[in-house]
CSV table of C-alpha atoms in Angstrom, one decimal:
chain,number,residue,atom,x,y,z
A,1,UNK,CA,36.1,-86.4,52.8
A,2,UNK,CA,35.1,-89.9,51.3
A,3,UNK,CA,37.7,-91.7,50.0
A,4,UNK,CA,38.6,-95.5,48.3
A,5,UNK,CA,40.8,-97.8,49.7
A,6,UNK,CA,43.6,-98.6,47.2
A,7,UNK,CA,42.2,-102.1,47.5
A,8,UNK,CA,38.5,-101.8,46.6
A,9,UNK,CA,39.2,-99.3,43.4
A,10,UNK,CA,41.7,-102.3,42.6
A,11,UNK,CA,39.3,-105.0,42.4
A,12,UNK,CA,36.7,-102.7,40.7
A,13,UNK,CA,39.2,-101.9,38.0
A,14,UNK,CA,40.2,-105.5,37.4
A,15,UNK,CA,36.4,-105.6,35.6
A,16,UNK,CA,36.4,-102.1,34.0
A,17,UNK,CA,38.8,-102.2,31.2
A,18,UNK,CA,38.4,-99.7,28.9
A,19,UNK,CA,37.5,-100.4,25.2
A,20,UNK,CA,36.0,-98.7,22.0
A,21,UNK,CA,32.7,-97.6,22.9
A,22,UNK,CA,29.9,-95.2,21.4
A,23,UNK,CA,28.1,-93.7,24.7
A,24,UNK,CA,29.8,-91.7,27.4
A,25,UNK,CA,29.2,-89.9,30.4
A,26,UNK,CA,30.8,-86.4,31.7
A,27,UNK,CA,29.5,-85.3,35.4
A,28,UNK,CA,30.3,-82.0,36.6
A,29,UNK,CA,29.3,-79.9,39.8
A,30,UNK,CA,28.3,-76.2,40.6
A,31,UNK,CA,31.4,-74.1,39.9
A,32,UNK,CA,31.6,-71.4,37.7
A,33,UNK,CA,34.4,-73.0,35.6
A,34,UNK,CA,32.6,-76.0,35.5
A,35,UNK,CA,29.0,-74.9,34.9
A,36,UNK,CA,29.9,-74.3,31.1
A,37,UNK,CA,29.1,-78.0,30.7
A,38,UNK,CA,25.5,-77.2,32.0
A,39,UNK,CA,25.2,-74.9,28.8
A,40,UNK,CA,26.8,-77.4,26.5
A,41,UNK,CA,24.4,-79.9,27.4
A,42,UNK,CA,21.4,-77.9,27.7
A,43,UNK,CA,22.1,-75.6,24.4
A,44,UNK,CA,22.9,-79.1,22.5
A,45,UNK,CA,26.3,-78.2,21.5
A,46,UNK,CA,27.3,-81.4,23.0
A,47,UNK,CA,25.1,-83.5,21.3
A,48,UNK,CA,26.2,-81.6,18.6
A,49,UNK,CA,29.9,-82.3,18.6
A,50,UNK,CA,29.2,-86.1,19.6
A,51,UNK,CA,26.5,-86.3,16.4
A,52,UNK,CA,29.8,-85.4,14.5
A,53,UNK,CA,32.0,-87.8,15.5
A,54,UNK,CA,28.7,-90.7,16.1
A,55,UNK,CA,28.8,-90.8,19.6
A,56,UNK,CA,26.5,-90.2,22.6
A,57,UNK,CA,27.9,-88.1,25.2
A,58,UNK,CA,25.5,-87.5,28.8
A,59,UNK,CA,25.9,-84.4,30.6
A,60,UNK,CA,25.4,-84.9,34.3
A,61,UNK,CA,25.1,-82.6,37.4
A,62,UNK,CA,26.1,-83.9,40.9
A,63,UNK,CA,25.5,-82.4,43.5
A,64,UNK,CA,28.3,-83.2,45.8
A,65,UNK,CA,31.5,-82.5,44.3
A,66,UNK,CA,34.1,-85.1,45.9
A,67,UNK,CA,30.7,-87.7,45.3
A,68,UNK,CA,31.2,-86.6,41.4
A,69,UNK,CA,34.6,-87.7,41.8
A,70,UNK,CA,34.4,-91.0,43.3
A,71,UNK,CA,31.6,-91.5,41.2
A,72,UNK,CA,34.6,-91.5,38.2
A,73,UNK,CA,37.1,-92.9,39.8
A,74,UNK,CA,35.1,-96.4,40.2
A,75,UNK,CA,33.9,-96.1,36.3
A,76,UNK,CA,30.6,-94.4,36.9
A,77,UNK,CA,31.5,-91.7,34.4
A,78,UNK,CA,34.1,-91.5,31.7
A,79,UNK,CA,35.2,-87.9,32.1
A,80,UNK,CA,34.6,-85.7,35.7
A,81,UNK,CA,35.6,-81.8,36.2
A,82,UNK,CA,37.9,-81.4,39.2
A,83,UNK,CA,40.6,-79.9,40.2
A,84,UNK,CA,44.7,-80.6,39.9
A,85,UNK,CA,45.4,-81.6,43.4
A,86,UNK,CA,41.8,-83.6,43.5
A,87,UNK,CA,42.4,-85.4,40.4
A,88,UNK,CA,45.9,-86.4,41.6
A,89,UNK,CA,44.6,-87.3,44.7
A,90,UNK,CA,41.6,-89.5,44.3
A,91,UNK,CA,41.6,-91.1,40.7
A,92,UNK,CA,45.5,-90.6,40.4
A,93,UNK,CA,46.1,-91.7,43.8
A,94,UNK,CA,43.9,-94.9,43.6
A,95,UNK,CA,45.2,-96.4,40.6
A,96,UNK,CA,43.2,-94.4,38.0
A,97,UNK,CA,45.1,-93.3,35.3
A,98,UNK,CA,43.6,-90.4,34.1
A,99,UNK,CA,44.2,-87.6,31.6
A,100,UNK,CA,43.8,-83.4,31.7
A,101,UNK,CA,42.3,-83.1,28.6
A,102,UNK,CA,40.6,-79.6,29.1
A,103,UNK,CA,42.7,-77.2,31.5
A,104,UNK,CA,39.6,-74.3,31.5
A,105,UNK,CA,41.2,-72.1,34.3
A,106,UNK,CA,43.2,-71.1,37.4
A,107,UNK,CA,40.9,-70.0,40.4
A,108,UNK,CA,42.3,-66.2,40.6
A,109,UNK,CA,39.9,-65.1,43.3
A,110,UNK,CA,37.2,-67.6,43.8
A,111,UNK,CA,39.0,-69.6,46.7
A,112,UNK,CA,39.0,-67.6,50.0
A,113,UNK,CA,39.3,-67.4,53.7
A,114,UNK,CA,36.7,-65.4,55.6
A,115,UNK,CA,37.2,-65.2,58.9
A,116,UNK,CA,34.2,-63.8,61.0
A,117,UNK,CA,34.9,-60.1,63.0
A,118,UNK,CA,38.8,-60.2,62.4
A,119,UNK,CA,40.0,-58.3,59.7
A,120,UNK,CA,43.5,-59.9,59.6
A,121,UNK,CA,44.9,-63.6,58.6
A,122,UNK,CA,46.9,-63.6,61.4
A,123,UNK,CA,44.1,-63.4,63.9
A,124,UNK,CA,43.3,-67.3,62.8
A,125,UNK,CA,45.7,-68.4,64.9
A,126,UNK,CA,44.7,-71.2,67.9
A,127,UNK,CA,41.2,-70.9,66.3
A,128,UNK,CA,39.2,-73.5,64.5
A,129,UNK,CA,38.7,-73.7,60.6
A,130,UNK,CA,36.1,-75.5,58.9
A,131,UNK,CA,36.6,-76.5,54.8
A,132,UNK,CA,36.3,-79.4,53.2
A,133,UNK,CA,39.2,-81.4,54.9
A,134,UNK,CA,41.9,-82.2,52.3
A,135,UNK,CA,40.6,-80.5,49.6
A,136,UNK,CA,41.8,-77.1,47.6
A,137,UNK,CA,40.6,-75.1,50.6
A,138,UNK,CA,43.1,-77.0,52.5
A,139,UNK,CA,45.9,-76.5,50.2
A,140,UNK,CA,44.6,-72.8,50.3
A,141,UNK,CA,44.8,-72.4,54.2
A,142,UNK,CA,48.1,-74.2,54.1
A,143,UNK,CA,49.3,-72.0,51.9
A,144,UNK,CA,47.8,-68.6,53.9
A,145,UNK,CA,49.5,-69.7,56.8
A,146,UNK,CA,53.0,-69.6,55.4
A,147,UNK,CA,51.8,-66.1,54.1
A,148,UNK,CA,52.0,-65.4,57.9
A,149,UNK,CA,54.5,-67.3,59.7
A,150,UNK,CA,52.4,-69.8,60.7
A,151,UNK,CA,51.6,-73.4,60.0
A,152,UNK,CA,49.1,-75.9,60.2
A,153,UNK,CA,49.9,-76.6,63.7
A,154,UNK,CA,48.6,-73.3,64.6
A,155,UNK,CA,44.8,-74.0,63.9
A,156,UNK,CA,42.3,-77.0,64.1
A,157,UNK,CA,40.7,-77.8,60.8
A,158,UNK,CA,37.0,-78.8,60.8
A,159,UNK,CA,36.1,-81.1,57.9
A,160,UNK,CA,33.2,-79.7,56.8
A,161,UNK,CA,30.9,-80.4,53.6
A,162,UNK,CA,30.8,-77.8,51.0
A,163,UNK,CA,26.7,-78.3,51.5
A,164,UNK,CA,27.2,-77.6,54.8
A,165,UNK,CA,29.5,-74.7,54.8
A,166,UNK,CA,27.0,-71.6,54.6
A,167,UNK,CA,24.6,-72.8,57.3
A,168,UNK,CA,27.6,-73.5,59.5
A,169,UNK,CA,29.0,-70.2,59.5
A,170,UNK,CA,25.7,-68.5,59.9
A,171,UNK,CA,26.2,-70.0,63.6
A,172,UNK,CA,28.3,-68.4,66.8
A,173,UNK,CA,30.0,-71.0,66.7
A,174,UNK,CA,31.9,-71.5,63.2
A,175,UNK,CA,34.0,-68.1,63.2
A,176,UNK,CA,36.0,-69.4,60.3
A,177,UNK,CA,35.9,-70.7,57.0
A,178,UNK,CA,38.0,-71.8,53.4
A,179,UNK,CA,36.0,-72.5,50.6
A,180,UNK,CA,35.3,-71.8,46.9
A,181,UNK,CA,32.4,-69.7,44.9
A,182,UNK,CA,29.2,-69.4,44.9
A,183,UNK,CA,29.5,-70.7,48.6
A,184,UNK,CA,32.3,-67.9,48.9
A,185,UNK,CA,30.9,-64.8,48.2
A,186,UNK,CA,27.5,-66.1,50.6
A,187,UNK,CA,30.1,-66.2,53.5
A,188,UNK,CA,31.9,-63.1,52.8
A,189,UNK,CA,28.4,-61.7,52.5
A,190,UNK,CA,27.7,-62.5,56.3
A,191,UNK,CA,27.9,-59.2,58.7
A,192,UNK,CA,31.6,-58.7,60.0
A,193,UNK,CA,32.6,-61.2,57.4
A,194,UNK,CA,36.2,-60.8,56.2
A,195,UNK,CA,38.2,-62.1,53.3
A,196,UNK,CA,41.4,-61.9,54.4
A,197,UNK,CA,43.2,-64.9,51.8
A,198,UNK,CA,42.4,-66.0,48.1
A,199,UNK,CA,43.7,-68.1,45.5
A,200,UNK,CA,44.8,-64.5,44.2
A,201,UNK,CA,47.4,-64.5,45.8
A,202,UNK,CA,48.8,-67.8,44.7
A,203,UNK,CA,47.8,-67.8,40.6
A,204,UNK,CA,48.1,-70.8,39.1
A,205,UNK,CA,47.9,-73.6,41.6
A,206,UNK,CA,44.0,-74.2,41.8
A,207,UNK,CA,43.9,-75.3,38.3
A,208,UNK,CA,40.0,-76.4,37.3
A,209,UNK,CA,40.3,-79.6,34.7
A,210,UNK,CA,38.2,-82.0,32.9
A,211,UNK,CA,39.6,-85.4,33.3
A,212,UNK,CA,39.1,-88.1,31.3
A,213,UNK,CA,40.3,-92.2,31.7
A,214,UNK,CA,43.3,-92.4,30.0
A,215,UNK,CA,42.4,-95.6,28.9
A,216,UNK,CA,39.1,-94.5,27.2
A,217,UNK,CA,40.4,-91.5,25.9
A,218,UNK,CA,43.4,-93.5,24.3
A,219,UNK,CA,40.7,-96.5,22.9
A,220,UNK,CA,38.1,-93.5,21.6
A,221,UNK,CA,39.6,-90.3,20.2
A,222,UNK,CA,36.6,-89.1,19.0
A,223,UNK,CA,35.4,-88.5,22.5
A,224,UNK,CA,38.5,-86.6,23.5
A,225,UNK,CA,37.8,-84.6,20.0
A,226,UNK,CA,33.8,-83.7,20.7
A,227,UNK,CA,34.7,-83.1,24.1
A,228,UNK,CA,37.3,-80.5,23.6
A,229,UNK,CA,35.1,-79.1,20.6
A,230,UNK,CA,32.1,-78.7,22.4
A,231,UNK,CA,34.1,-76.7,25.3
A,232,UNK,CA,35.8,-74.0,23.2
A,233,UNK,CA,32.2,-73.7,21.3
A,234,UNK,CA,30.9,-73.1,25.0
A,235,UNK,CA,34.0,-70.7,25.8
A,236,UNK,CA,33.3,-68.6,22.5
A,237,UNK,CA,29.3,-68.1,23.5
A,238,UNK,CA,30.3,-67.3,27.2
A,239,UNK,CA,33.1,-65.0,26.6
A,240,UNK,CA,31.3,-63.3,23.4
A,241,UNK,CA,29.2,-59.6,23.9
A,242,UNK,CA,26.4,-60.5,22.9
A,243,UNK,CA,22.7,-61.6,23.5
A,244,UNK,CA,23.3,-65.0,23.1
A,245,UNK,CA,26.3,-64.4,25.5
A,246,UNK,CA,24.4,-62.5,28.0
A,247,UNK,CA,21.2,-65.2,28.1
A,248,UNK,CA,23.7,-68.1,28.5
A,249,UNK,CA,26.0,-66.0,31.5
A,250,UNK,CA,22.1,-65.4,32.9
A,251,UNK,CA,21.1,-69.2,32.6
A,252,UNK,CA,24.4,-70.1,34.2
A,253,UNK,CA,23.8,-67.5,37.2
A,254,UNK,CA,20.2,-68.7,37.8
A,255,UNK,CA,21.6,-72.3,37.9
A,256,UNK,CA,24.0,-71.5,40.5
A,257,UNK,CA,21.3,-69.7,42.9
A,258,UNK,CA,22.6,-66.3,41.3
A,259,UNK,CA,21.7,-64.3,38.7
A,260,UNK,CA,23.6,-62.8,35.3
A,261,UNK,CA,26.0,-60.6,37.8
A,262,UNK,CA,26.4,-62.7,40.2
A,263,UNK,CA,27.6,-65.2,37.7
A,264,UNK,CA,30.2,-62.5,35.8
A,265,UNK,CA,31.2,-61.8,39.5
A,266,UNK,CA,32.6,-65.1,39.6
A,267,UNK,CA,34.0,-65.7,36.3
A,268,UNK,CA,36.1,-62.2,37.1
A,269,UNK,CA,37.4,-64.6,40.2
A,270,UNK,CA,39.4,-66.8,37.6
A,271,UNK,CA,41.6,-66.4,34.8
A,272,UNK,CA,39.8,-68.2,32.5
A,273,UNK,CA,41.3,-69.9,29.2
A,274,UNK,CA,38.6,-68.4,26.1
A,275,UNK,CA,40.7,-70.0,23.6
A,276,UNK,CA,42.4,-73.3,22.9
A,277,UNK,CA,45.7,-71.0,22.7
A,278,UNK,CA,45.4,-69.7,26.2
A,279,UNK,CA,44.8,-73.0,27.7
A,280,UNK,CA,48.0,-74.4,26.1
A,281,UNK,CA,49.8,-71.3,26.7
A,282,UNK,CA,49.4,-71.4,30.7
A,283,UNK,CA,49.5,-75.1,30.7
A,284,UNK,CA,53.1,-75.5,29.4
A,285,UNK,CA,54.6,-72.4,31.3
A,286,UNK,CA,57.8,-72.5,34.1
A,287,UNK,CA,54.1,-71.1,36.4
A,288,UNK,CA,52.0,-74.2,35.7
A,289,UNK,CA,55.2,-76.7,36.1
A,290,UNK,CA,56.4,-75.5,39.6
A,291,UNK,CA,52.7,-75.1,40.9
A,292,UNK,CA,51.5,-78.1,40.3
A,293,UNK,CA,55.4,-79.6,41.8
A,294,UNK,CA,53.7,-77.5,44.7
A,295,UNK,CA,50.4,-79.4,45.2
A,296,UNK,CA,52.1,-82.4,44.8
A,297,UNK,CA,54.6,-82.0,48.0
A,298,UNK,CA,51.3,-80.8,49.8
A,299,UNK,CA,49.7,-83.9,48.6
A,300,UNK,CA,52.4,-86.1,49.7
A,301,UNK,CA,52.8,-84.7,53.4
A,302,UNK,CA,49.1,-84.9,54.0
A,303,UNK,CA,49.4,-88.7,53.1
A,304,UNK,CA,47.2,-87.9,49.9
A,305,UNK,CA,49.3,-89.6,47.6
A,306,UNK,CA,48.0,-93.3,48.6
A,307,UNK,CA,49.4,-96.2,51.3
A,308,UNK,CA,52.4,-97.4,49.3
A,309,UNK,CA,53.4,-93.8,48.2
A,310,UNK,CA,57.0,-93.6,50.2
A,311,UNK,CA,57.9,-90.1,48.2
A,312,UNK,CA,56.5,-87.2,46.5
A,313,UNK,CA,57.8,-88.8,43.6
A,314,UNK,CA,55.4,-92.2,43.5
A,315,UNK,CA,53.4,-90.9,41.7
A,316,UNK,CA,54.4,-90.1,37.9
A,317,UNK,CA,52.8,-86.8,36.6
A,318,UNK,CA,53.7,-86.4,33.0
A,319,UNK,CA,53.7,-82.5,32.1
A,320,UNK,CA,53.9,-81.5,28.5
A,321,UNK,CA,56.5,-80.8,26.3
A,322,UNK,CA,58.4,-84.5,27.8
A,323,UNK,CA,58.4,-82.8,30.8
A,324,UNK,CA,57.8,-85.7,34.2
A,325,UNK,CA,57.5,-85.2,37.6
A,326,UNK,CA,58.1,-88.2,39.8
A,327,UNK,CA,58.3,-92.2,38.5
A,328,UNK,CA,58.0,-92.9,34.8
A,329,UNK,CA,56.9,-96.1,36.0
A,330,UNK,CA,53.8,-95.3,37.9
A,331,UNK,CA,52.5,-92.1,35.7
A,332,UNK,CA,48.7,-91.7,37.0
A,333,UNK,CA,48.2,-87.8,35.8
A,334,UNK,CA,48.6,-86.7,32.3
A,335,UNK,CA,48.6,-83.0,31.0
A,336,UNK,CA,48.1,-84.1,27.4
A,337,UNK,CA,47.7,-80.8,25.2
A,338,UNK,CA,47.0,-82.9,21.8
A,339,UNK,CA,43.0,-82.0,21.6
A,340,UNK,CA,43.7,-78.8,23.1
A,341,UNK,CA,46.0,-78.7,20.2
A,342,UNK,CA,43.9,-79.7,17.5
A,343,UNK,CA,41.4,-77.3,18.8
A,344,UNK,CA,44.1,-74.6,18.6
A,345,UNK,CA,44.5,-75.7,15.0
A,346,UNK,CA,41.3,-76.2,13.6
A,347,UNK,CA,41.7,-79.5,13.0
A,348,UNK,CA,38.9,-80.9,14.9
């Protein structure tokens, strides 16, 4: 996994300060709780919302996730989907501090372990795994293991790409792999292929965000508010039965190498947040709170949490309702609910 030394995302920071500014640029990557942005842009609801509030706001694909995510952690982009542990562990990590200012969904299904011609979790043991190397899939095998009495110790990770993944495990030698959908169900989809672990299992941790710079988001609220009003007008068409529904589910699919089913099959994979109400309903309950203490302790023992960091509590992550885990002087995550809010209320 590529990564930023504390060092160089200092000295590119030191020229990047934020400021009141009338274009932006939100980059997302293939993921079915992500790909909403694709229909936003494409549809025009984006443009839309940011004609509203007399902004320009540029929808961007990337192709390589933790790329996309780099990519906004050195200022290429003002707002980046990720997940929690990711976004505390790259932007947050390196000095970035950055805000949740969408919380779309909880993986429920679409993070898994297959494991080729075993049937069981167990069978992984002394074996090799490929994923991406300290991402979600890692947090997810980590997790799986405990499920079993085992541990880390017990298997050799393989850091592997996520555009790697599928090709790798169509050889005799990968018999093992942790990753996300669409790349998921292609795997399980392999003869003798077994699931035999999902996020399922553990709802709630693998929380899928759009983050946004802190800093911009505090200097330009009229991003945060055609941001946030441009998803749940997304959400509404996507969850909604009908035509227009359907076509953009469809466009969606195709964009992911899938079609219209394929593309339900892995929204069914998540428990995703329709409304502004479910968001902030999830997002401020005891389940949210201690899963994301969770992925931080995670974080912390795989040395995620930066060179300096001496505890899991280095780094501040400011929870709503007042709620703060770790330093209040060194808060780098922020689950702010205020557009979320104002979405909930109408008031955007």
């Amino acid at each position: 996994m590529k990564r930023f030394s504390a060092l160089l995302l200092s000295s590119l920071l030191l020229s990047t300060t934020a400021q009141a500014q009338d274009s932006f640029k939100v980059c997302w990557s293939i993921y079915a709780g992500w790909m909403p942005w694709a229909y936003g842009g494409e549809s025009g609801i984006v443009k839309k919302w940011a004609d509203k509030y007399d902004i320009n706001i540029e929808v961007v694909q990337i192709n390589d996730y933790i790329e996309s995510i780099n990519q906004y952690t050195v200022g290429e982009f003002d707002a980046c989907t990720m997940t929690n542990m990711d976004a505390l562990t790259i932007p947050a990590a390196g000095g970035v501090d950055s805000t949740a200012l969408i919380v779309g969904d909880f993986s429920n299904g679409n993070d898994g372990i297959v494991l080729k011609g075993e049937s069981e979790l167990a069978a992984i043991e002394g074996q090799n795994v490929n994923l991406v190397e300290l991402s979600v899939s890692h947090y997810l095998l980590a997790r799986a293991l405990d499920s079993v009495g085992l541990s880390e110790a017990d298997v050799q990770v393989v850091n592997t790409s996520d555009a790697d993944l599928v090709a790798a495990f169509s050889t005799d030698e990968v018999r093992n792999v942790v990753t996300w959908n669409p790349l998921l169900d292609e795997v399980a989809a392999t003869p003798g292929a077994h699931r035999t672990f999902d996020s399922s299992q553990i709802p709630g941790h693998i929380k899928d965000l759009t983050i946004v710079n802190s800093e911009t988001l505090a200097d330009n609220p009229d991003f945060g508010k055609a941001v946030v009003g441009a998803w749940y007008e997304v959400m509404a068409i996507l969850e909604s039965d009908t035509d227009q529904g359907a076509k953009a589910r469809a466009s969606l699919g195709q964009a992911a190498g899938t079609d219209q089913a394929g593309y339900e099959s892995q929204l069914k994979g998540m428990k995703m947040f329709w409304k502004p109400a479910d968001s902030l309903a999830f997002i401020n309950s005891d389940e949210a709170y201690q899963a994301m203490d969770s992925v931080r302790r995670f974080s912390f023992d795989h040395g995620l949490l930066g060179d300096g960091a001496d505890s899991v509590d280095f780094i501040g992550i400011a929870m709503p309702g007042g709620k703060l885990m770790g330093s209040d002087a060194n808060v780098k995550l922020r689950f702010d609910t205020t557009y979320m809010q104002m979405a909930a209320d109408g008031k955007l």
